Coordinates of C-alpha atoms in Angstrom, one line a residue:
Chain B
M1 CA 47.5 96.5 104.8
A2 CA 47.3 99.0 101.9
M3 CA 50.0 96.9 100.1
I4 CA 47.9 93.7 100.6
A5 CA 44.8 95.4 99.3
A6 CA 46.6 96.8 96.3
T7 CA 48.0 93.3 95.5
L8 CA 44.6 91.7 95.8
L9 CA 43.0 94.4 93.7
F10 CA 45.6 94.1 91.0
A11 CA 45.2 90.3 91.1
L12 CA 41.5 90.8 90.4
L13 CA 42.1 93.2 87.6
S14 CA 44.8 91.0 86.2
L15 CA 42.2 88.3 85.8
F16 CA 40.6 90.4 83.0
F17 CA 43.9 91.3 81.2
G18 CA 44.6 89.0 78.3
R19 CA 44.3 88.3 74.6
Y20 CA 40.9 86.7 74.5
P21 CA 38.4 87.7 73.2
K22 CA 40.4 90.8 72.3
P23 CA 43.9 92.0 73.4
G24 CA 43.9 94.2 76.5
F25 CA 41.5 94.7 79.3
Y26 CA 38.1 93.1 79.0
V27 CA 35.5 92.3 81.7
P28 CA 33.5 89.4 80.5
L29 CA 29.9 90.2 81.7
D30 CA 28.7 87.1 79.7
G31 CA 31.2 84.9 81.6
R32 CA 28.7 82.3 82.6
S33 CA 27.2 81.8 79.2
N34 CA 30.5 81.9 77.4
A35 CA 32.1 78.5 78.3
L36 CA 35.4 79.2 76.6
M37 CA 35.8 82.6 78.5
H38 CA 34.8 80.8 81.7
S39 CA 37.4 78.1 81.2
I40 CA 40.1 80.6 80.4
L41 CA 39.4 82.6 83.5
V42 CA 39.2 79.6 85.8
N43 CA 41.7 77.2 84.3
V44 CA 44.3 79.5 82.7
R45 CA 44.4 82.9 84.3
L46 CA 43.4 82.1 87.8
P47 CA 46.1 79.4 88.5
R48 CA 48.6 81.6 86.7
I49 CA 47.8 84.6 89.0
A50 CA 47.9 82.3 92.1
L51 CA 51.2 80.9 91.0
A52 CA 52.6 84.4 90.5
L53 CA 51.5 85.4 94.0
L54 CA 52.9 82.3 95.6
A55 CA 56.2 82.4 93.7
G56 CA 56.7 86.1 94.4
S57 CA 56.2 85.7 98.1
M58 CA 58.5 82.7 98.3
L59 CA 61.3 84.2 96.2
S60 CA 61.1 87.3 98.4
A61 CA 61.1 85.4 101.6
S62 CA 64.2 83.4 100.5
G63 CA 66.0 86.5 99.3
Y64 CA 65.2 88.2 102.6
A65 CA 66.4 85.2 104.6
F66 CA 69.6 84.9 102.6
Q67 CA 70.4 88.6 103.1
M68 CA 69.9 88.3 106.9
L69 CA 71.7 84.9 107.2
F70 CA 74.8 86.2 105.4
S71 CA 74.5 89.6 106.9
N72 CA 74.7 91.0 103.5
P73 CA 72.0 93.1 101.8
L74 CA 73.4 92.3 98.4
V75 CA 72.8 88.5 98.2
E76 CA 70.0 86.3 97.0
P77 CA 69.8 82.6 96.4
G78 CA 71.0 83.1 92.7
F79 CA 74.2 84.6 93.9
L80 CA 75.3 81.4 95.7
G81 CA 74.8 79.1 92.8
V82 CA 71.3 77.9 93.8
S83 CA 69.6 79.0 90.6
Q84 CA 72.2 77.6 88.2
G85 CA 72.4 74.4 90.2
S86 CA 68.7 73.8 90.1
A87 CA 68.5 74.8 86.4
F88 CA 71.2 72.1 85.8
G89 CA 69.3 69.6 87.9
A90 CA 66.1 70.2 86.0
A91 CA 67.8 70.2 82.5
L92 CA 69.5 66.9 83.4
M93 CA 66.2 65.3 84.3
I94 CA 64.5 66.6 81.1
V95 CA 67.3 65.2 78.9
L96 CA 67.2 61.9 80.8
G97 CA 63.6 61.6 79.8
A98 CA 61.9 62.2 83.1
S99 CA 58.2 62.6 82.3
S100 CA 56.8 63.7 85.7
T101 CA 57.1 67.2 87.0
V102 CA 57.9 65.8 90.5
T103 CA 61.1 64.1 89.3
V104 CA 62.2 67.4 87.7
Q105 CA 61.3 69.3 90.9
I106 CA 63.2 66.8 93.2
S107 CA 66.3 66.9 90.9
A108 CA 66.2 70.8 90.8
T109 CA 66.0 70.9 94.6
I110 CA 68.8 68.4 95.2
F111 CA 71.1 70.2 92.8
G112 CA 70.1 73.6 94.2
L113 CA 71.0 72.5 97.7
F114 CA 74.2 70.9 96.5
A115 CA 75.2 74.1 94.8
L116 CA 74.6 76.1 98.0
T117 CA 76.6 73.6 100.0
A118 CA 79.4 73.7 97.5
S119 CA 79.5 77.5 97.6
Y120 CA 79.6 77.5 101.4
V121 CA 82.3 74.8 101.7
L122 CA 84.4 76.5 99.0
A123 CA 84.1 79.9 100.6
R124 CA 85.5 78.3 103.9
H125 CA 88.5 77.1 102.0
F126 CA 89.3 80.2 100.0
R127 CA 92.4 82.0 101.1
F128 CA 91.5 85.4 99.8
G129 CA 89.4 88.3 101.2
G130 CA 86.8 88.5 104.0
W131 CA 84.0 86.0 104.5
L132 CA 81.4 87.8 102.4
L133 CA 83.7 88.4 99.5
R134 CA 84.8 84.8 99.6
L135 CA 81.1 83.7 99.6
V136 CA 80.3 85.8 96.6
L137 CA 83.4 84.6 94.8
S138 CA 82.7 81.0 95.5
G139 CA 79.1 81.6 94.4
I140 CA 80.3 83.0 91.1
A141 CA 82.6 79.9 90.6
V142 CA 79.9 77.4 91.4
S143 CA 77.4 79.2 89.2
A144 CA 79.9 79.2 86.3
I145 CA 80.6 75.4 86.7
F146 CA 76.8 74.6 86.7
S147 CA 76.3 77.0 83.7
S148 CA 78.9 75.2 81.6
A149 CA 77.5 71.8 82.7
L150 CA 74.1 73.1 81.7
A151 CA 75.5 74.2 78.3
V152 CA 76.8 70.6 77.8
V153 CA 73.3 69.2 78.6
K154 CA 71.8 71.6 76.1
L155 CA 74.2 70.5 73.4
V156 CA 73.1 66.9 73.7
A157 CA 69.4 67.7 74.3
E158 CA 66.9 66.7 71.7
P159 CA 66.3 70.0 69.8
T160 CA 62.6 69.8 69.1
K161 CA 61.3 69.1 72.6
D162 CA 63.9 68.9 75.4
L163 CA 65.9 71.9 74.3
Q164 CA 62.7 74.0 74.2
D165 CA 61.9 72.9 77.7
I166 CA 65.3 73.8 79.0
T167 CA 65.2 77.2 77.3
F168 CA 61.9 77.8 79.0
W169 CA 63.7 77.1 82.2
M170 CA 66.4 79.6 81.6
M171 CA 64.1 82.5 80.8
G172 CA 61.4 81.8 83.3
G173 CA 57.7 81.9 82.6
L174 CA 54.3 81.1 84.0
W175 CA 52.6 80.2 80.7
N176 CA 52.5 76.5 81.7
A177 CA 50.8 77.4 85.0
S178 CA 48.0 75.0 85.9
W179 CA 46.1 74.0 89.0
G180 CA 48.0 70.7 89.1
Q181 CA 51.4 72.5 88.9
L182 CA 50.4 74.9 91.6
L183 CA 49.1 72.2 93.9
S184 CA 52.3 70.1 93.4
I185 CA 54.4 72.8 95.1
L186 CA 51.9 74.6 97.3
P187 CA 52.1 72.5 100.5
V188 CA 55.9 72.5 100.8
V189 CA 56.3 76.1 99.7
L190 CA 53.7 77.3 102.3
L191 CA 55.5 75.2 104.9
C192 CA 58.8 76.9 104.0
E193 CA 57.2 80.3 104.1
A194 CA 55.6 79.5 107.5
I195 CA 59.0 78.4 108.9
I196 CA 60.7 81.6 107.7
I197 CA 57.9 83.8 109.1
T198 CA 58.0 82.0 112.4
E199 CA 61.7 82.4 112.7
R200 CA 61.7 86.1 111.7
W201 CA 63.1 87.3 115.1
K202 CA 66.0 84.8 114.8
L203 CA 66.7 86.3 111.3
N204 CA 67.4 89.6 113.1
L205 CA 69.8 88.0 115.5
L206 CA 71.6 85.9 112.8
S207 CA 72.4 89.1 110.9
L208 CA 74.6 90.2 113.9
G209 CA 78.1 89.0 114.5
E210 CA 78.5 85.3 115.3
K211 CA 79.5 85.8 118.9
T212 CA 76.7 88.3 119.6
S213 CA 74.0 86.1 118.2
F214 CA 75.4 83.2 120.3
S215 CA 75.4 85.4 123.4
V216 CA 71.7 86.3 123.1
G217 CA 70.7 82.7 123.4
I218 CA 70.6 81.1 120.0
N219 CA 72.7 78.5 118.2
P220 CA 73.8 80.4 115.1
K221 CA 75.4 77.4 113.3
R222 CA 72.3 75.2 113.6
D223 CA 69.7 77.9 113.0
R224 CA 71.6 79.3 110.0
T225 CA 71.8 75.8 108.4
I226 CA 68.1 75.1 109.0
L227 CA 66.9 78.4 107.6
L228 CA 69.3 78.2 104.6
A229 CA 68.0 74.8 103.7
V230 CA 64.4 75.9 104.1
A231 CA 64.9 79.0 101.9
T232 CA 66.7 77.0 99.3
V233 CA 64.1 74.2 99.1
G234 CA 61.4 76.9 98.8
T235 CA 63.2 78.7 96.0
T236 CA 64.1 75.6 94.0
L237 CA 60.6 74.3 94.2
V238 CA 59.3 77.6 92.9
I239 CA 61.7 77.8 90.0
S240 CA 61.2 74.1 89.2
V241 CA 57.8 75.2 87.8
T242 CA 58.4 78.8 86.9
G243 CA 62.0 78.6 85.5
L244 CA 64.7 81.1 86.6
I245 CA 63.2 84.3 87.8
G246 CA 65.9 86.7 89.0
W247 CA 66.1 89.9 91.0
V248 CA 62.8 89.5 92.9
G249 CA 64.6 88.1 95.9
L250 CA 67.2 90.8 95.8
I251 CA 65.2 94.0 95.4
T252 CA 61.9 93.3 97.2
P253 CA 63.6 93.0 100.7
H254 CA 65.4 96.3 99.9
L255 CA 62.1 98.0 99.1
A256 CA 60.4 96.5 102.2
R257 CA 63.2 97.7 104.5
K258 CA 63.1 101.2 103.1
L259 CA 59.3 101.3 103.8
F260 CA 59.2 99.4 107.1
G261 CA 62.6 99.5 108.7
S262 CA 65.2 96.7 109.0
E263 CA 63.6 94.8 111.9
S264 CA 62.1 91.8 110.3
S265 CA 58.8 91.6 112.2
F266 CA 57.2 93.9 109.7
S267 CA 59.7 94.1 106.8
L268 CA 59.7 90.3 106.2
P269 CA 55.9 89.9 105.6
A270 CA 56.0 93.3 103.8
S271 CA 58.7 92.0 101.5
M272 CA 56.7 88.9 100.7
V273 CA 53.6 91.0 99.8
V274 CA 55.8 93.3 97.7
G275 CA 57.3 90.2 96.0
S276 CA 53.8 88.9 95.1
F277 CA 52.8 92.3 93.7
F278 CA 56.0 92.7 91.7
L279 CA 55.8 89.2 90.1
L280 CA 52.1 89.6 89.3
V281 CA 52.7 93.0 87.7
S282 CA 55.7 91.7 85.8
D283 CA 53.7 88.6 84.5
T284 CA 50.7 90.7 83.5
I285 CA 53.0 93.1 81.6
G286 CA 54.8 90.1 80.1
R287 CA 51.7 88.4 78.8
T288 CA 49.8 91.5 77.5
L289 CA 52.3 94.1 76.3
L290 CA 53.3 92.5 73.0
P291 CA 51.5 90.1 70.7
T292 CA 54.0 87.4 71.7
E293 CA 54.6 86.7 75.4
I294 CA 57.7 88.2 77.0
P295 CA 59.3 85.6 79.5
I296 CA 58.7 86.8 83.0
G297 CA 62.4 86.4 83.9
L298 CA 63.3 89.1 81.3
V299 CA 60.7 91.5 82.7
T300 CA 61.8 91.0 86.3
S301 CA 65.5 91.4 85.3
L302 CA 64.7 94.6 83.5
F303 CA 62.6 96.2 86.2
G304 CA 64.7 94.7 89.0
A305 CA 68.0 96.0 87.7
M306 CA 66.5 99.5 87.2
I307 CA 65.0 99.6 90.7
F308 CA 68.3 98.2 92.1
I309 CA 70.2 101.0 90.4
I310 CA 67.8 103.6 91.8
I311 CA 67.9 102.2 95.3
L312 CA 71.7 102.1 95.4
T313 CA 72.2 105.6 93.9
L314 CA 69.5 107.3 96.0
K315 CA 70.8 106.4 99.4
H316 CA 73.8 104.3 100.4
Q317 CA 72.6 103.3 103.8
E318 CA 72.1 99.5 103.3
G319 CA 74.7 98.7 100.8
K320 CA 77.8 98.9 102.8
A321 CA 78.9 95.3 102.5
Chain N
M1 CA 79.8 83.3 146.3
N2 CA 81.8 82.2 143.2
I3 CA 79.8 82.9 140.2
L4 CA 82.4 81.4 137.8
E5 CA 84.9 78.6 138.5
L6 CA 87.6 77.3 136.1
K7 CA 89.4 74.2 137.1
G8 CA 92.3 73.2 134.8
V9 CA 90.7 74.6 131.6
S10 CA 92.6 73.7 128.5
F11 CA 91.7 74.3 124.9
T12 CA 93.2 73.2 121.6
Y13 CA 91.8 74.4 118.2
P14 CA 91.0 71.8 115.6
S15 CA 94.1 73.2 113.7
G16 CA 96.2 71.9 116.5
T17 CA 97.0 75.3 118.1
E18 CA 97.0 75.0 121.9
A19 CA 95.4 78.2 123.1
L20 CA 94.9 77.5 126.8
K21 CA 96.7 75.1 129.2
E22 CA 95.5 74.2 132.7
V23 CA 93.9 77.6 133.5
S24 CA 92.3 77.7 137.0
F25 CA 90.7 80.7 138.8
T26 CA 87.5 81.8 140.4
V27 CA 85.3 84.9 140.0
E28 CA 83.4 86.2 142.9
E29 CA 79.9 87.6 142.3
G30 CA 80.0 91.4 142.2
S31 CA 83.7 91.6 141.4
A32 CA 85.2 93.4 138.4
V33 CA 87.9 91.2 136.8
A34 CA 90.4 92.5 134.3
L35 CA 91.9 89.9 131.9
L36 CA 95.4 90.9 130.9
G37 CA 97.8 89.4 128.5
S38 CA 99.7 90.1 125.3
N39 CA 98.2 89.5 121.8
G40 CA 97.8 85.7 121.3
A41 CA 97.9 85.0 125.1
G42 CA 94.5 83.3 124.9
K43 CA 92.2 86.1 126.1
S44 CA 89.7 85.8 123.3
T45 CA 89.6 82.0 123.5
L46 CA 89.0 82.3 127.3
L47 CA 86.1 84.7 126.6
D48 CA 84.7 82.3 124.0
L49 CA 84.8 79.5 126.5
L50 CA 83.1 81.5 129.2
L51 CA 80.3 82.3 126.7
G52 CA 80.0 78.6 125.9
I53 CA 81.0 78.9 122.2
H54 CA 83.4 76.0 122.7
A55 CA 82.0 73.3 125.1
N56 CA 84.2 72.8 128.1
G57 CA 83.4 70.6 131.1
A58 CA 85.9 72.3 133.5
I59 CA 83.9 75.6 133.8
T60 CA 81.2 76.1 136.5
L61 CA 78.6 78.8 136.3
C62 CA 76.6 79.5 139.5
G63 CA 77.6 76.2 140.9
R64 CA 76.5 74.1 137.8
P65 CA 78.7 73.0 134.9
L66 CA 78.4 75.6 132.1
A67 CA 77.9 72.8 129.5
S68 CA 74.7 71.7 131.3
Y69 CA 72.9 75.0 130.6
G70 CA 70.6 75.7 127.7
R71 CA 71.5 78.6 125.3
K72 CA 68.8 80.9 126.6
E73 CA 69.7 80.1 130.2
V74 CA 73.3 81.2 129.6
G75 CA 71.9 84.3 127.8
R76 CA 70.1 85.3 131.0
L77 CA 73.2 85.0 133.1
I78 CA 76.0 86.2 130.8
A79 CA 75.9 89.1 128.3
L80 CA 78.6 89.9 125.9
V81 CA 79.9 93.3 124.7
P82 CA 82.0 92.4 121.7
Q83 CA 84.9 94.6 120.7
S84 CA 82.9 95.9 117.8
E85 CA 80.0 94.9 115.6
Q86 CA 79.6 95.3 111.9
F87 CA 76.3 96.9 111.1
N88 CA 75.0 95.9 107.6
F89 CA 71.4 96.7 108.1
S90 CA 70.0 100.0 109.4
F91 CA 68.2 98.8 112.5
S92 CA 67.0 101.5 114.8
L93 CA 68.9 101.9 118.1
L94 CA 65.8 100.6 119.9
D95 CA 65.5 97.6 117.6
Y96 CA 69.1 96.7 118.3
T97 CA 68.8 97.1 122.0
L98 CA 65.7 94.9 122.0
F99 CA 67.8 92.1 120.6
G100 CA 69.2 91.9 124.1
R101 CA 65.8 90.7 125.3
S102 CA 66.0 87.5 123.1
P103 CA 66.9 85.1 126.0
Y104 CA 63.5 86.0 127.6
L105 CA 61.4 85.5 124.5
S106 CA 59.7 82.2 123.6
Q107 CA 59.8 80.7 120.1
M108 CA 57.2 82.8 118.3
Q109 CA 57.0 85.7 120.7
S110 CA 57.9 89.3 119.8
P111 CA 59.2 91.7 122.4
T112 CA 56.5 93.0 124.7
A113 CA 55.9 96.6 126.0
L114 CA 57.9 95.6 129.1
D115 CA 60.8 94.6 126.9
A116 CA 60.6 97.9 125.1
Q117 CA 60.6 99.7 128.5
I118 CA 63.7 97.8 129.6
A119 CA 65.4 98.7 126.2
W120 CA 64.5 102.4 126.6
E121 CA 66.0 102.4 130.1
A122 CA 69.2 100.7 128.9
L123 CA 69.6 103.3 126.2
A124 CA 69.0 106.1 128.7
E125 CA 71.5 104.4 131.1
V126 CA 74.3 104.7 128.4
G127 CA 73.3 108.3 127.5
L128 CA 71.6 107.5 124.2
A129 CA 68.1 108.6 125.3
G130 CA 66.3 110.5 122.5
F131 CA 68.1 108.6 119.7
E132 CA 65.8 105.5 119.9
E133 CA 64.6 105.8 116.3
R134 CA 68.0 106.7 114.8
S135 CA 69.7 104.2 112.5
I136 CA 72.6 102.2 114.0
T137 CA 74.6 102.9 110.8
S138 CA 74.7 106.6 111.6
L139 CA 76.6 106.2 114.9
S140 CA 80.1 107.5 115.7
G141 CA 82.7 105.2 117.2
G142 CA 81.9 106.2 120.7
E143 CA 78.2 105.9 120.3
H144 CA 78.7 102.5 118.7
Q145 CA 80.4 101.2 121.8
L146 CA 77.7 102.7 124.1
L147 CA 75.0 101.0 122.0
L148 CA 76.7 97.6 122.3
L149 CA 76.7 98.2 126.1
A150 CA 73.0 99.2 126.1
R151 CA 72.1 95.9 124.3
A152 CA 74.0 93.9 126.9
I153 CA 72.5 95.9 129.8
A154 CA 69.0 95.2 128.4
Q155 CA 69.9 91.5 128.7
Q156 CA 69.7 92.0 132.5
S157 CA 72.4 89.3 133.1
R158 CA 74.4 88.8 136.2
I159 CA 77.7 88.8 134.4
L160 CA 78.9 91.2 131.7
L161 CA 81.7 89.9 129.5
L162 CA 83.5 92.7 127.7
D163 CA 86.1 92.2 124.9
E164 CA 88.5 95.2 125.0
P165 CA 85.8 97.8 125.7
T166 CA 88.1 100.8 125.3
S167 CA 90.3 99.7 122.4
A168 CA 88.7 102.1 119.8
L169 CA 87.7 105.0 122.1
D170 CA 89.0 108.6 122.4
P171 CA 89.8 109.8 126.0
A172 CA 86.3 111.4 126.4
N173 CA 84.5 108.2 125.4
R174 CA 86.9 106.1 127.4
K175 CA 86.0 108.1 130.5
R176 CA 82.3 107.8 129.7
T177 CA 82.6 104.0 129.4
L178 CA 84.6 103.8 132.5
S179 CA 82.1 105.7 134.7
L180 CA 79.3 103.7 133.2
L181 CA 80.9 100.4 134.0
Q182 CA 81.8 101.6 137.5
R183 CA 78.1 102.4 138.0
L184 CA 77.1 99.0 136.9
H185 CA 79.7 97.4 139.1
N186 CA 78.5 99.4 142.1
R187 CA 75.1 98.0 141.5
G188 CA 76.4 94.5 141.9
K189 CA 76.9 93.4 138.3
T190 CA 79.9 91.1 137.9
L191 CA 82.3 92.4 135.2
F192 CA 84.8 90.3 133.3
F193 CA 86.8 92.3 130.7
S194 CA 89.8 91.7 128.6
T195 CA 92.0 94.8 127.9
H196 CA 95.4 96.0 126.8
D197 CA 94.8 99.3 128.7
V198 CA 96.5 98.6 132.0
N199 CA 95.4 101.9 133.4
F200 CA 91.8 101.2 132.6
A201 CA 92.1 97.9 134.4
A202 CA 93.7 99.6 137.4
E203 CA 90.9 102.1 137.6
L204 CA 88.0 99.6 137.2
A205 CA 89.1 96.2 138.3
T206 CA 88.9 94.7 141.8
H207 CA 90.6 91.5 140.6
V208 CA 93.1 90.7 137.8
V209 CA 93.7 87.5 135.8
M210 CA 97.0 87.4 133.8
L211 CA 97.5 85.1 130.9
K212 CA 100.8 84.4 129.2
G213 CA 101.2 82.0 126.3
G214 CA 98.0 80.3 127.2
R215 CA 98.9 79.7 130.8
L216 CA 97.8 81.4 133.9
L217 CA 100.5 83.8 135.2
A218 CA 98.6 85.2 138.2
A219 CA 95.1 85.7 139.4
G220 CA 93.8 87.5 142.5
P221 CA 92.9 90.9 144.0
K222 CA 94.4 93.8 142.1
E223 CA 96.5 95.1 145.0
E224 CA 98.2 91.7 145.4
V225 CA 98.8 90.9 141.7
V226 CA 99.5 94.1 139.9
N227 CA 103.0 95.6 140.2
T228 CA 105.6 96.7 137.7
A229 CA 107.7 93.5 138.1
M230 CA 104.6 91.3 137.3
L231 CA 103.5 93.5 134.4
T232 CA 107.1 93.4 133.0
T233 CA 107.0 89.6 133.1
L234 CA 103.5 89.6 131.6
Y235 CA 104.2 91.8 128.6
G236 CA 107.9 90.9 128.1
T237 CA 108.9 94.5 128.0
E238 CA 109.9 96.8 130.9
M239 CA 106.9 98.5 132.5
R240 CA 107.2 101.6 134.6
T241 CA 104.9 103.8 136.7
K242 CA 104.6 107.5 136.9
T243 CA 102.5 109.7 139.2
I244 CA 100.8 112.7 137.6
D245 CA 98.5 114.9 139.7
G246 CA 98.4 112.3 142.4
Q247 CA 97.4 109.5 140.1
T248 CA 99.7 106.6 139.2
F249 CA 99.9 105.6 135.5
M250 CA 101.5 102.5 134.1
Y251 CA 103.3 102.5 130.7

């Protein structure tokens, strides 16, 4: 509860952080009479804050689900090629001249799912190491393939417009946030979140051995496939409008489990709230700290990596895989 | 009453390996059955089949084909104690034991106070009372095995399938596990366990099923089936018995 309150409070405060009319924190008491200020609040900052909250919770939920589904606290969708796959999908559409956001989103989702499937199938055929190691290795291979493909796309991209769009993708950012963008992903993302929350008890069971989860009355193969697809679709939709934002899905589940225990009834929703908070703080810092905006992906990577190092050095309980 | 019936069960893996050939036997409710056989004899495959992991039409559970049951229905009748379980998340002992209540929970339901009560009792049963909030990653090998048992006990099934329950235990923990399983058996629970520990089988089992190269070598009451000649055939090495302090050991 305290975490939700803190997130909402910060969301409210964040509304008054910005560079207009002066850099820093400013509460516009003349909001109603000042049309420009009003427009900035309602049409620029508010959708951006809402998008940060939505994206943070979805990336966290996906990361959480991936960790449970692969029974490995060290994975997130990015580790299995999903991020690079969808980045390639989006870049391809941008270069091919797709004008609508929806086309870019669909392409990003399809390639994200394809990358995940490729990682999974490859890992099954690898003849080296245990299942989790094989999965991480195949994820690295698939990511590398899509990275090089992406580099080729960037080479042929038209430098003044397309290349900029693609670069935005790679670094992640919410500066294009608008109500239209938010609404274009909102229904499906909320649906994905709802499915993951509904199936949170199953996530516990799927983190156990295959035979044990089968013996307590679920169908691990089917349930794992469905939840992986849901988590991947949610992630790719989010990054199709925000660009690549790393580390959120990896560290927020860790933090939530430290605070609320590993059982997902509490730690999954908590992880989503922490994710929203983390992304909102990162975005607010990114847009106010320096005169030019720092891409959010860079901020989350910096903070995420630092928190990750602290978590892993403090106590080695979760990171046995 | 026969709680399990196998009529000519065969199983071949997709890779072409024939793991079981025409295996037939019955398991009476309330009996304790030891499944004996060398490595690769098909014991694990048989356990998987009884669990329903590979569909097979030739297995009958409580008078109905196993394949006709829903997953949760099977979970309420058969619980599994795997050989070991890798713990990658630090669930509490109570959380882990509660997972055994899953076959009784509907889609969106979380465990109730009654489920928690059953899980507490299961932990007390195996001697882990007072450790409910401890993390499962902090357990010793013996406690680990006891916890797997507690989760299966909380499942309140009629049959307990155990995959080599003593393979990683020291003598003290082996004894604890043995007396715990004897207690469960005395209360009418049907036990079906694979093991390489012939003496453990002799102490706990009422019936024995022997597999050799995927085929049934023998099945029946322990007294009729287990003798040194049969064990020598089963393991392909000479087996002897020795009596120490009035108790007979096989080696």
